[in-house]
Amino acid sequence: MKDHTELPRDAAELLVCVKCRRGRAAPDDERWPGQILFDALGAMELPQGVRLTPVDCLQNCDHGCTVALRGGARWTYVFANVDEAAHPAMILDGAARYHATADGLIPWRERPEHFKRNCVARIPPLETANV
């Protein structure tokens, strides 16, 4: 599932856990809620500069679908409680806003409401002098 193509330095990457199950047992049809979310996002037009990448697990299994945004010298954000049917457009809006920043810090008032209330983690960039 890994995409080893190099991202441009200023690009952003939207990681989607395709194994997210929202605290349920494996679904009968073997399509996990996370896979449904990934497929929905993949069917939409991605914001310029944003790459969509599936990941097998973000270790947040009981808290809805989970996504992460990372890229370049930006902070990485992990968001939970994402709904595979209701949130794809909101996620892409947030990804576009994230990409538009140099550091990943979307001003509070400009963040999608879901991002404000469902941030699981904020991780500093790999290459940073001060955090």
mmCIF file of N, CA and C in Angstrom:
data_model
loop_
_atom_site.group_PDB
_atom_site.id
_atom_site.type_symbol
_atom_site.label_atom_id
_atom_site.label_comp_id
_atom_site.label_asym_id
_atom_site.label_seq_id
_atom_site.Cartn_x
_atom_site.Cartn_y
_atom_site.Cartn_z
ATOM 1 N N MET A 1 0.796 -1.202 0.000
ATOM 2 C CA MET A 1 0.000 0.000 0.000
ATOM 3 C C MET A 1 0.840 1.268 0.000
ATOM 4 N N LYS A 2 2.111 1.152 0.174
ATOM 5 C CA LYS A 2 2.938 2.347 0.264
ATOM 6 C C LYS A 2 3.207 2.911 -1.111
ATOM 7 N N ASP A 3 3.179 4.239 -1.181
ATOM 8 C CA ASP A 3 3.519 4.944 -2.394
ATOM 9 C C ASP A 3 4.864 5.593 -2.137
ATOM 10 N N HIS A 4 5.895 5.109 -2.805
ATOM 11 C CA HIS A 4 7.243 5.570 -2.529
ATOM 12 C C HIS A 4 7.679 6.727 -3.415
ATOM 13 N N THR A 5 6.754 7.301 -4.174
ATOM 14 C CA THR A 5 7.133 8.438 -4.994
ATOM 15 C C THR A 5 7.440 9.621 -4.094
ATOM 16 N N GLU A 6 8.424 10.357 -4.483
ATOM 17 C CA GLU A 6 8.867 11.518 -3.707
ATOM 18 C C GLU A 6 7.853 12.645 -3.829
ATOM 19 N N LEU A 7 7.504 13.239 -2.709
ATOM 20 C CA LEU A 7 6.611 14.393 -2.718
ATOM 21 C C LEU A 7 7.435 15.659 -2.904
ATOM 22 N N PRO A 8 6.921 16.630 -3.653
ATOM 23 C CA PRO A 8 7.606 17.923 -3.691
ATOM 24 C C PRO A 8 7.705 18.479 -2.275
ATOM 25 N N ARG A 9 8.734 19.232 -1.999
ATOM 26 C CA ARG A 9 9.004 19.720 -0.640
ATOM 27 C C ARG A 9 7.809 20.456 -0.031
ATOM 28 N N ASP A 10 7.046 21.184 -0.846
ATOM 29 C CA ASP A 10 5.931 21.953 -0.286
ATOM 30 C C ASP A 10 4.598 21.205 -0.337
ATOM 31 N N ALA A 11 4.607 19.960 -0.799
ATOM 32 C CA ALA A 11 3.370 19.185 -0.909
ATOM 33 C C ALA A 11 2.856 18.777 0.466
ATOM 34 N N ALA A 12 1.595 18.420 0.493
ATOM 35 C CA ALA A 12 0.965 17.896 1.706
ATOM 36 C C ALA A 12 0.464 16.498 1.391
ATOM 37 N N GLU A 13 0.435 15.673 2.410
ATOM 38 C CA GLU A 13 -0.026 14.299 2.238
ATOM 39 C C GLU A 13 -1.165 14.038 3.209
ATOM 40 N N LEU A 14 -2.250 13.509 2.679
ATOM 41 C CA LEU A 14 -3.409 13.124 3.467
ATOM 42 C C LEU A 14 -3.353 11.611 3.631
ATOM 43 N N LEU A 15 -3.108 11.154 4.834
ATOM 44 C CA LEU A 15 -3.047 9.730 5.143
ATOM 45 C C LEU A 15 -4.408 9.291 5.662
ATOM 46 N N VAL A 16 -4.911 8.187 5.138
ATOM 47 C CA VAL A 16 -6.205 7.659 5.566
ATOM 48 C C VAL A 16 -6.007 6.224 6.019
ATOM 49 N N CYS A 17 -6.403 5.931 7.245
ATOM 50 C CA CYS A 17 -6.340 4.570 7.750
ATOM 51 C C CYS A 17 -7.450 3.763 7.082
ATOM 52 N N VAL A 18 -7.072 2.813 6.249
ATOM 53 C CA VAL A 18 -8.071 2.019 5.531
ATOM 54 C C VAL A 18 -8.575 0.840 6.359
ATOM 55 N N LYS A 19 -8.008 0.627 7.529
ATOM 56 C CA LYS A 19 -8.446 -0.456 8.415
ATOM 57 C C LYS A 19 -9.325 0.046 9.552
ATOM 58 N N CYS A 20 -9.584 1.355 9.600
ATOM 59 C CA CYS A 20 -10.427 1.890 10.667
ATOM 60 C C CYS A 20 -11.774 1.188 10.645
ATOM 61 N N ARG A 21 -12.212 0.804 11.832
ATOM 62 C CA ARG A 21 -13.439 0.017 11.932
ATOM 63 C C ARG A 21 -14.461 0.649 12.869
ATOM 64 N N ARG A 22 -14.137 1.790 13.422
ATOM 65 C CA ARG A 22 -15.024 2.516 14.340
ATOM 66 C C ARG A 22 -15.469 1.656 15.514
ATOM 67 N N GLY A 23 -14.550 0.857 16.051
ATOM 68 C CA GLY A 23 -14.843 0.075 17.245
ATOM 69 C C GLY A 23 -15.687 -1.151 17.015
ATOM 70 N N ARG A 24 -15.958 -1.499 15.772
ATOM 71 C CA ARG A 24 -16.804 -2.649 15.462
ATOM 72 C C ARG A 24 -15.940 -3.834 15.044
ATOM 73 N N ALA A 25 -16.555 -4.991 15.013
ATOM 74 C CA ALA A 25 -15.896 -6.174 14.465
ATOM 75 C C ALA A 25 -15.761 -5.991 12.958
ATOM 76 N N ALA A 26 -14.993 -6.858 12.323
ATOM 77 C CA ALA A 26 -14.811 -6.772 10.876
ATOM 78 C C ALA A 26 -16.169 -6.778 10.187
ATOM 79 N N PRO A 27 -16.386 -5.879 9.245
ATOM 80 C CA PRO A 27 -17.672 -5.843 8.549
ATOM 81 C C PRO A 27 -17.871 -7.085 7.687
ATOM 82 N N ASP A 28 -19.137 -7.465 7.502
ATOM 83 C CA ASP A 28 -19.466 -8.643 6.701
ATOM 84 C C ASP A 28 -18.966 -8.537 5.270
ATOM 85 N N ASP A 29 -19.052 -7.344 4.699
ATOM 86 C CA ASP A 29 -18.654 -7.188 3.294
ATOM 87 C C ASP A 29 -17.157 -6.934 3.132
ATOM 88 N N GLU A 30 -16.410 -6.958 4.244
ATOM 89 C CA GLU A 30 -14.957 -6.773 4.251
ATOM 90 C C GLU A 30 -14.514 -5.385 3.799
ATOM 91 N N ARG A 31 -15.437 -4.455 3.675
ATOM 92 C CA ARG A 31 -15.059 -3.064 3.403
ATOM 93 C C ARG A 31 -15.131 -2.314 4.715
ATOM 94 N N TRP A 32 -13.986 -2.002 5.244
ATOM 95 C CA TRP A 32 -13.899 -1.278 6.499
ATOM 96 C C TRP A 32 -14.367 0.160 6.296
ATOM 97 N N PRO A 33 -14.896 0.820 7.323
ATOM 98 C CA PRO A 33 -15.255 2.231 7.181
ATOM 99 C C PRO A 33 -14.088 3.081 6.665
ATOM 100 N N GLY A 34 -12.875 2.779 7.107
ATOM 101 C CA GLY A 34 -11.710 3.519 6.625
ATOM 102 C C GLY A 34 -11.479 3.347 5.136
ATOM 103 N N GLN A 35 -11.707 2.162 4.624
ATOM 104 C CA GLN A 35 -11.557 1.924 3.187
ATOM 105 C C GLN A 35 -12.636 2.667 2.412
ATOM 106 N N ILE A 36 -13.850 2.681 2.964
ATOM 107 C CA ILE A 36 -14.939 3.429 2.331
ATOM 108 C C ILE A 36 -14.588 4.912 2.259
ATOM 109 N N LEU A 37 -14.010 5.454 3.349
ATOM 110 C CA LEU A 37 -13.578 6.852 3.374
ATOM 111 C C LEU A 37 -12.502 7.097 2.325
ATOM 112 N N PHE A 38 -11.502 6.238 2.284
ATOM 113 C CA PHE A 38 -10.422 6.392 1.302
ATOM 114 C C PHE A 38 -10.974 6.376 -0.128
ATOM 115 N N ASP A 39 -11.867 5.439 -0.407
ATOM 116 C CA ASP A 39 -12.459 5.343 -1.739
ATOM 117 C C ASP A 39 -13.258 6.597 -2.082
ATOM 118 N N ALA A 40 -13.997 7.126 -1.103
ATOM 119 C CA ALA A 40 -14.782 8.348 -1.340
ATOM 120 C C ALA A 40 -13.858 9.527 -1.642
ATOM 121 N N LEU A 41 -12.789 9.654 -0.884
ATOM 122 C CA LEU A 41 -11.838 10.742 -1.122
ATOM 123 C C LEU A 41 -11.161 10.583 -2.475
ATOM 124 N N GLY A 42 -10.815 9.352 -2.832
ATOM 125 C CA GLY A 42 -10.170 9.084 -4.110
ATOM 126 C C GLY A 42 -11.053 9.374 -5.304
ATOM 127 N N ALA A 43 -12.360 9.356 -5.098
ATOM 128 C CA ALA A 43 -13.301 9.639 -6.182
ATOM 129 C C ALA A 43 -13.527 11.144 -6.359
ATOM 130 N N MET A 44 -13.017 11.933 -5.418
ATOM 131 C CA MET A 44 -13.201 13.383 -5.477
ATOM 132 C C MET A 44 -11.944 14.035 -6.048
ATOM 133 N N GLU A 45 -12.090 15.265 -6.488
ATOM 134 C CA GLU A 45 -10.924 16.010 -6.964
ATOM 135 C C GLU A 45 -10.119 16.471 -5.760
ATOM 136 N N LEU A 46 -8.856 16.064 -5.716
ATOM 137 C CA LEU A 46 -7.988 16.448 -4.607
ATOM 138 C C LEU A 46 -7.524 17.886 -4.790
ATOM 139 N N PRO A 47 -7.334 18.596 -3.678
ATOM 140 C CA PRO A 47 -6.780 19.949 -3.783
ATOM 141 C C PRO A 47 -5.385 19.892 -4.399
ATOM 142 N N GLN A 48 -5.032 20.923 -5.114
ATOM 143 C CA GLN A 48 -3.700 20.990 -5.710
ATOM 144 C C GLN A 48 -2.653 20.903 -4.608
ATOM 145 N N GLY A 49 -1.634 20.091 -4.832
ATOM 146 C CA GLY A 49 -0.539 19.962 -3.874
ATOM 147 C C GLY A 49 -0.793 18.956 -2.777
ATOM 148 N N VAL A 50 -1.913 18.233 -2.836
ATOM 149 C CA VAL A 50 -2.246 17.253 -1.803
ATOM 150 C C VAL A 50 -2.263 15.863 -2.422
ATOM 151 N N ARG A 51 -1.557 14.942 -1.788
ATOM 152 C CA ARG A 51 -1.559 13.550 -2.238
ATOM 153 C C ARG A 51 -2.297 12.704 -1.207
ATOM 154 N N LEU A 52 -3.120 11.796 -1.685
ATOM 155 C CA LEU A 52 -3.900 10.878 -0.853
ATOM 156 C C LEU A 52 -3.143 9.559 -0.741
ATOM 157 N N THR A 53 -2.927 9.093 0.494
ATOM 158 C CA THR A 53 -2.164 7.869 0.719
ATOM 159 C C THR A 53 -2.889 6.970 1.708
ATOM 160 N N PRO A 54 -3.125 5.702 1.333
ATOM 161 C CA PRO A 54 -3.717 4.768 2.294
ATOM 162 C C PRO A 54 -2.649 4.249 3.243
ATOM 163 N N VAL A 55 -3.032 4.028 4.497
ATOM 164 C CA VAL A 55 -2.153 3.390 5.478
ATOM 165 C C VAL A 55 -2.943 2.281 6.155
ATOM 166 N N ASP A 56 -2.252 1.250 6.597
ATOM 167 C CA ASP A 56 -2.939 0.098 7.183
ATOM 168 C C ASP A 56 -3.457 0.329 8.597
ATOM 169 N N CYS A 57 -2.847 1.203 9.367
ATOM 170 C CA CYS A 57 -3.356 1.427 10.716
ATOM 171 C C CYS A 57 -2.725 2.670 11.316
ATOM 172 N N LEU A 58 -3.553 3.499 11.940
ATOM 173 C CA LEU A 58 -3.077 4.665 12.680
ATOM 174 C C LEU A 58 -3.307 4.486 14.189
ATOM 175 N N GLN A 59 -3.614 3.268 14.619
ATOM 176 C CA GLN A 59 -3.740 2.912 16.032
ATOM 177 C C GLN A 59 -4.750 3.759 16.798
ATOM 178 N N ASN A 60 -5.883 4.025 16.179
ATOM 179 C CA ASN A 60 -6.951 4.781 16.828
ATOM 180 C C ASN A 60 -8.282 4.090 16.558
ATOM 181 N N CYS A 61 -8.273 2.782 16.644
ATOM 182 C CA CYS A 61 -9.332 1.913 16.133
ATOM 183 C C CYS A 61 -10.725 2.157 16.695
ATOM 184 N N ASP A 62 -10.849 2.612 17.899
ATOM 185 C CA ASP A 62 -12.166 2.747 18.513
ATOM 186 C C ASP A 62 -12.749 4.151 18.412
ATOM 187 N N HIS A 63 -12.108 5.020 17.653
ATOM 188 C CA HIS A 63 -12.526 6.421 17.630
ATOM 189 C C HIS A 63 -12.836 6.911 16.223
ATOM 190 N N GLY A 64 -13.718 6.222 15.549
ATOM 191 C CA GLY A 64 -14.098 6.609 14.193
ATOM 192 C C GLY A 64 -12.958 6.409 13.223
ATOM 193 N N CYS A 65 -13.161 6.839 12.008
ATOM 194 C CA CYS A 65 -12.076 6.784 11.033
ATOM 195 C C CYS A 65 -11.035 7.837 11.420
ATOM 196 N N THR A 66 -9.792 7.557 11.072
ATOM 197 C CA THR A 66 -8.700 8.446 11.439
ATOM 198 C C THR A 66 -7.910 8.827 10.201
ATOM 199 N N VAL A 67 -7.556 10.107 10.127
ATOM 200 C CA VAL A 67 -6.748 10.632 9.032
ATOM 201 C C VAL A 67 -5.620 11.463 9.621
ATOM 202 N N ALA A 68 -4.587 11.687 8.822
ATOM 203 C CA ALA A 68 -3.477 12.541 9.236
ATOM 204 C C ALA A 68 -3.073 13.423 8.066
ATOM 205 N N LEU A 69 -2.577 14.608 8.395
ATOM 206 C CA LEU A 69 -2.033 15.522 7.407
ATOM 207 C C LEU A 69 -0.581 15.785 7.763
ATOM 208 N N ARG A 70 0.299 15.655 6.764
ATOM 209 C CA ARG A 70 1.721 15.918 6.990
ATOM 210 C C ARG A 70 2.326 16.452 5.703
ATOM 211 N N GLY A 71 3.518 17.012 5.833
ATOM 212 C CA GLY A 71 4.218 17.439 4.629
ATOM 213 C C GLY A 71 5.219 18.532 4.863
ATOM 214 N N GLY A 72 6.375 18.381 4.231
ATOM 215 C CA GLY A 72 7.415 19.402 4.280
ATOM 216 C C GLY A 72 7.817 19.757 5.693
ATOM 217 N N ALA A 73 7.946 21.031 5.950
ATOM 218 C CA ALA A 73 8.351 21.522 7.268
ATOM 219 C C ALA A 73 7.137 21.823 8.148
ATOM 220 N N ARG A 74 6.009 21.211 7.832
ATOM 221 C CA ARG A 74 4.776 21.450 8.580
ATOM 222 C C ARG A 74 4.646 20.519 9.786
ATOM 223 N N TRP A 75 3.867 20.976 10.746
ATOM 224 C CA TRP A 75 3.428 20.100 11.823
ATOM 225 C C TRP A 75 2.532 19.040 11.217
ATOM 226 N N THR A 76 2.536 17.850 11.794
ATOM 227 C CA THR A 76 1.638 16.770 11.394
ATOM 228 C C THR A 76 0.457 16.769 12.341
ATOM 229 N N TYR A 77 -0.737 16.586 11.796
ATOM 230 C CA TYR A 77 -1.957 16.506 12.601
ATOM 231 C C TYR A 77 -2.650 15.176 12.363
ATOM 232 N N VAL A 78 -3.201 14.600 13.432
ATOM 233 C CA VAL A 78 -3.982 13.367 13.350
ATOM 234 C C VAL A 78 -5.389 13.706 13.851
ATOM 235 N N PHE A 79 -6.400 13.367 13.038
ATOM 236 C CA PHE A 79 -7.789 13.660 13.368
ATOM 237 C C PHE A 79 -8.599 12.372 13.425
ATOM 238 N N ALA A 80 -9.488 12.282 14.421
ATOM 239 C CA ALA A 80 -10.317 11.085 14.618
ATOM 240 C C ALA A 80 -11.786 11.432 14.487
ATOM 241 N N ASN A 81 -12.605 10.403 14.714
ATOM 242 C CA ASN A 81 -14.058 10.529 14.669
ATOM 243 C C ASN A 81 -14.554 11.030 13.324
ATOM 244 N N VAL A 82 -13.839 10.656 12.277
ATOM 245 C CA VAL A 82 -14.226 11.046 10.930
ATOM 246 C C VAL A 82 -15.281 10.065 10.437
ATOM 247 N N ASP A 83 -16.323 10.599 9.842
ATOM 248 C CA ASP A 83 -17.391 9.770 9.283
ATOM 249 C C ASP A 83 -17.147 9.586 7.795
ATOM 250 N N GLU A 84 -17.150 8.338 7.361
ATOM 251 C CA GLU A 84 -16.816 8.023 5.972
ATOM 252 C C GLU A 84 -17.827 8.566 4.965
ATOM 253 N N ALA A 85 -19.059 8.792 5.396
ATOM 254 C CA ALA A 85 -20.084 9.295 4.475
ATOM 255 C C ALA A 85 -20.234 10.816 4.546
ATOM 256 N N ALA A 86 -20.157 11.382 5.736
ATOM 257 C CA ALA A 86 -20.460 12.798 5.919
ATOM 258 C C ALA A 86 -19.253 13.735 5.795
ATOM 259 N N HIS A 87 -18.039 13.231 5.939
ATOM 260 C CA HIS A 87 -16.893 14.122 6.076
ATOM 261 C C HIS A 87 -15.896 14.224 4.921
ATOM 262 N N PRO A 88 -16.006 13.487 3.829
ATOM 263 C CA PRO A 88 -14.965 13.615 2.794
ATOM 264 C C PRO A 88 -14.733 15.047 2.289
ATOM 265 N N ALA A 89 -15.771 15.798 1.985
ATOM 266 C CA ALA A 89 -15.578 17.168 1.493
ATOM 267 C C ALA A 89 -14.909 18.047 2.554
ATOM 268 N N MET A 90 -15.302 17.888 3.816
ATOM 269 C CA MET A 90 -14.695 18.653 4.900
ATOM 270 C C MET A 90 -13.211 18.319 5.023
ATOM 271 N N ILE A 91 -12.860 17.046 4.887
ATOM 272 C CA ILE A 91 -11.452 16.642 4.986
ATOM 273 C C ILE A 91 -10.641 17.292 3.866
ATOM 274 N N LEU A 92 -11.168 17.287 2.654
ATOM 275 C CA LEU A 92 -10.432 17.892 1.543
ATOM 276 C C LEU A 92 -10.324 19.404 1.703
ATOM 277 N N ASP A 93 -11.341 20.035 2.262
ATOM 278 C CA ASP A 93 -11.257 21.462 2.558
ATOM 279 C C ASP A 93 -10.137 21.707 3.575
ATOM 280 N N GLY A 94 -10.088 20.892 4.618
ATOM 281 C CA GLY A 94 -9.032 21.034 5.615
ATOM 282 C C GLY A 94 -7.653 20.757 5.032
ATOM 283 N N ALA A 95 -7.559 19.779 4.140
ATOM 284 C CA ALA A 95 -6.281 19.461 3.507
ATOM 285 C C ALA A 95 -5.801 20.623 2.639
ATOM 286 N N ALA A 96 -6.713 21.271 1.937
ATOM 287 C CA ALA A 96 -6.347 22.437 1.119
ATOM 288 C C ALA A 96 -5.848 23.571 2.004
ATOM 289 N N ARG A 97 -6.533 23.795 3.115
ATOM 290 C CA ARG A 97 -6.118 24.850 4.050
ATOM 291 C C ARG A 97 -4.760 24.523 4.662
ATOM 292 N N TYR A 98 -4.547 23.256 4.991
ATOM 293 C CA TYR A 98 -3.265 22.797 5.538
ATOM 294 C C TYR A 98 -2.155 23.035 4.518
ATOM 295 N N HIS A 99 -2.378 22.645 3.273
ATOM 296 C CA HIS A 99 -1.371 22.821 2.231
ATOM 297 C C HIS A 99 -1.014 24.290 2.025
ATOM 298 N N ALA A 100 -1.970 25.164 2.223
ATOM 299 C CA ALA A 100 -1.750 26.596 2.009
ATOM 300 C C ALA A 100 -0.864 27.223 3.084
ATOM 301 N N THR A 101 -0.577 26.492 4.148
ATOM 302 C CA THR A 101 0.273 27.029 5.211
ATOM 303 C C THR A 101 1.722 26.586 4.999
ATOM 304 N N ALA A 102 2.643 27.345 5.540
ATOM 305 C CA ALA A 102 4.058 26.972 5.488
ATOM 306 C C ALA A 102 4.409 26.021 6.629
ATOM 307 N N ASP A 103 3.667 26.126 7.746
ATOM 308 C CA ASP A 103 4.013 25.365 8.947
ATOM 309 C C ASP A 103 2.946 24.355 9.375
ATOM 310 N N GLY A 104 1.832 24.285 8.659
ATOM 311 C CA GLY A 104 0.760 23.357 9.001
ATOM 312 C C GLY A 104 -0.223 23.898 10.013
ATOM 313 N N LEU A 105 0.015 25.093 10.508
ATOM 314 C CA LEU A 105 -0.846 25.672 11.540
ATOM 315 C C LEU A 105 -1.953 26.504 10.885
ATOM 316 N N ILE A 106 -3.095 25.859 10.687
ATOM 317 C CA ILE A 106 -4.258 26.559 10.135
ATOM 318 C C ILE A 106 -4.812 27.458 11.234
ATOM 319 N N PRO A 107 -5.006 28.751 10.969
ATOM 320 C CA PRO A 107 -5.588 29.607 12.007
ATOM 321 C C PRO A 107 -6.886 28.999 12.549
ATOM 322 N N TRP A 108 -7.078 29.075 13.856
ATOM 323 C CA TRP A 108 -8.199 28.431 14.540
ATOM 324 C C TRP A 108 -9.527 28.723 13.874
ATOM 325 N N ARG A 109 -9.795 29.971 13.573
ATOM 326 C CA ARG A 109 -11.089 30.360 12.998
ATOM 327 C C ARG A 109 -11.293 29.840 11.581
ATOM 328 N N GLU A 110 -10.213 29.434 10.915
ATOM 329 C CA GLU A 110 -10.309 28.937 9.545
ATOM 330 C C GLU A 110 -10.367 27.414 9.471
ATOM 331 N N ARG A 111 -10.178 26.745 10.586
ATOM 332 C CA ARG A 111 -10.195 25.283 10.589
ATOM 333 C C ARG A 111 -11.619 24.759 10.454
ATOM 334 N N PRO A 112 -11.781 23.657 9.740
ATOM 335 C CA PRO A 112 -13.096 23.016 9.769
ATOM 336 C C PRO A 112 -13.463 22.705 11.225
ATOM 337 N N GLU A 113 -14.718 22.871 11.559
ATOM 338 C CA GLU A 113 -15.173 22.663 12.941
ATOM 339 C C GLU A 113 -14.765 21.292 13.469
ATOM 340 N N HIS A 114 -14.864 20.275 12.635
ATOM 341 C CA HIS A 114 -14.498 18.922 13.062
ATOM 342 C C HIS A 114 -13.028 18.850 13.451
ATOM 343 N N PHE A 115 -12.155 19.549 12.747
ATOM 344 C CA PHE A 115 -10.727 19.542 13.069
ATOM 345 C C PHE A 115 -10.470 20.180 14.432
ATOM 346 N N LYS A 116 -11.255 21.188 14.784
ATOM 347 C CA LYS A 116 -11.068 21.871 16.071
ATOM 348 C C LYS A 116 -11.330 20.936 17.243
ATOM 349 N N ARG A 117 -12.276 20.039 17.099
ATOM 350 C CA ARG A 117 -12.741 19.222 18.225
ATOM 351 C C ARG A 117 -12.234 17.776 18.214
ATOM 352 N N ASN A 118 -11.547 17.362 17.168
ATOM 353 C CA ASN A 118 -11.192 15.951 17.046
ATOM 354 C C ASN A 118 -9.725 15.714 16.697
ATOM 355 N N CYS A 119 -8.862 16.605 17.153
ATOM 356 C CA CYS A 119 -7.430 16.430 16.931
ATOM 357 C C CYS A 119 -6.891 15.466 17.987
ATOM 358 N N VAL A 120 -6.314 14.354 17.528
ATOM 359 C CA VAL A 120 -5.759 13.341 18.418
ATOM 360 C C VAL A 120 -4.318 13.683 18.784
ATOM 361 N N ALA A 121 -3.582 14.200 17.792
ATOM 362 C CA ALA A 121 -2.175 14.510 18.029
ATOM 363 C C ALA A 121 -1.710 15.602 17.080
ATOM 364 N N ARG A 122 -0.748 16.361 17.568
ATOM 365 C CA ARG A 122 -0.037 17.356 16.771
ATOM 366 C C ARG A 122 1.439 17.051 16.964
ATOM 367 N N ILE A 123 2.136 16.750 15.878
ATOM 368 C CA ILE A 123 3.509 16.270 15.943
ATOM 369 C C ILE A 123 4.408 17.280 15.238
ATOM 370 N N PRO A 124 5.507 17.695 15.890
ATOM 371 C CA PRO A 124 6.367 18.694 15.251
ATOM 372 C C PRO A 124 7.042 18.161 13.995
ATOM 373 N N PRO A 125 7.417 19.073 13.114
ATOM 374 C CA PRO A 125 8.112 18.643 11.893
ATOM 375 C C PRO A 125 9.451 17.990 12.241
ATOM 376 N N LEU A 126 9.918 17.114 11.352
ATOM 377 C CA LEU A 126 11.196 16.460 11.582
ATOM 378 C C LEU A 126 12.347 17.438 11.647
ATOM 379 N N GLU A 127 12.327 18.407 10.748
ATOM 380 C CA GLU A 127 13.416 19.362 10.671
ATOM 381 C C GLU A 127 12.966 20.678 11.272
ATOM 382 N N THR A 128 13.255 20.842 12.541
ATOM 383 C CA THR A 128 12.868 22.075 13.208
ATOM 384 C C THR A 128 13.897 22.430 14.275
ATOM 385 N N ALA A 129 14.181 23.707 14.393
ATOM 386 C CA ALA A 129 15.132 24.165 15.396
ATOM 387 C C ALA A 129 14.451 24.295 16.758
ATOM 388 N N ASN A 130 13.258 24.865 16.749
ATOM 389 C CA ASN A 130 12.511 25.099 17.991
ATOM 390 C C ASN A 130 11.076 24.675 17.807
ATOM 391 N N VAL A 131 10.500 24.069 18.846
ATOM 392 C CA VAL A 131 9.093 23.710 18.797
ATOM 393 C C VAL A 131 8.363 24.292 19.977
#
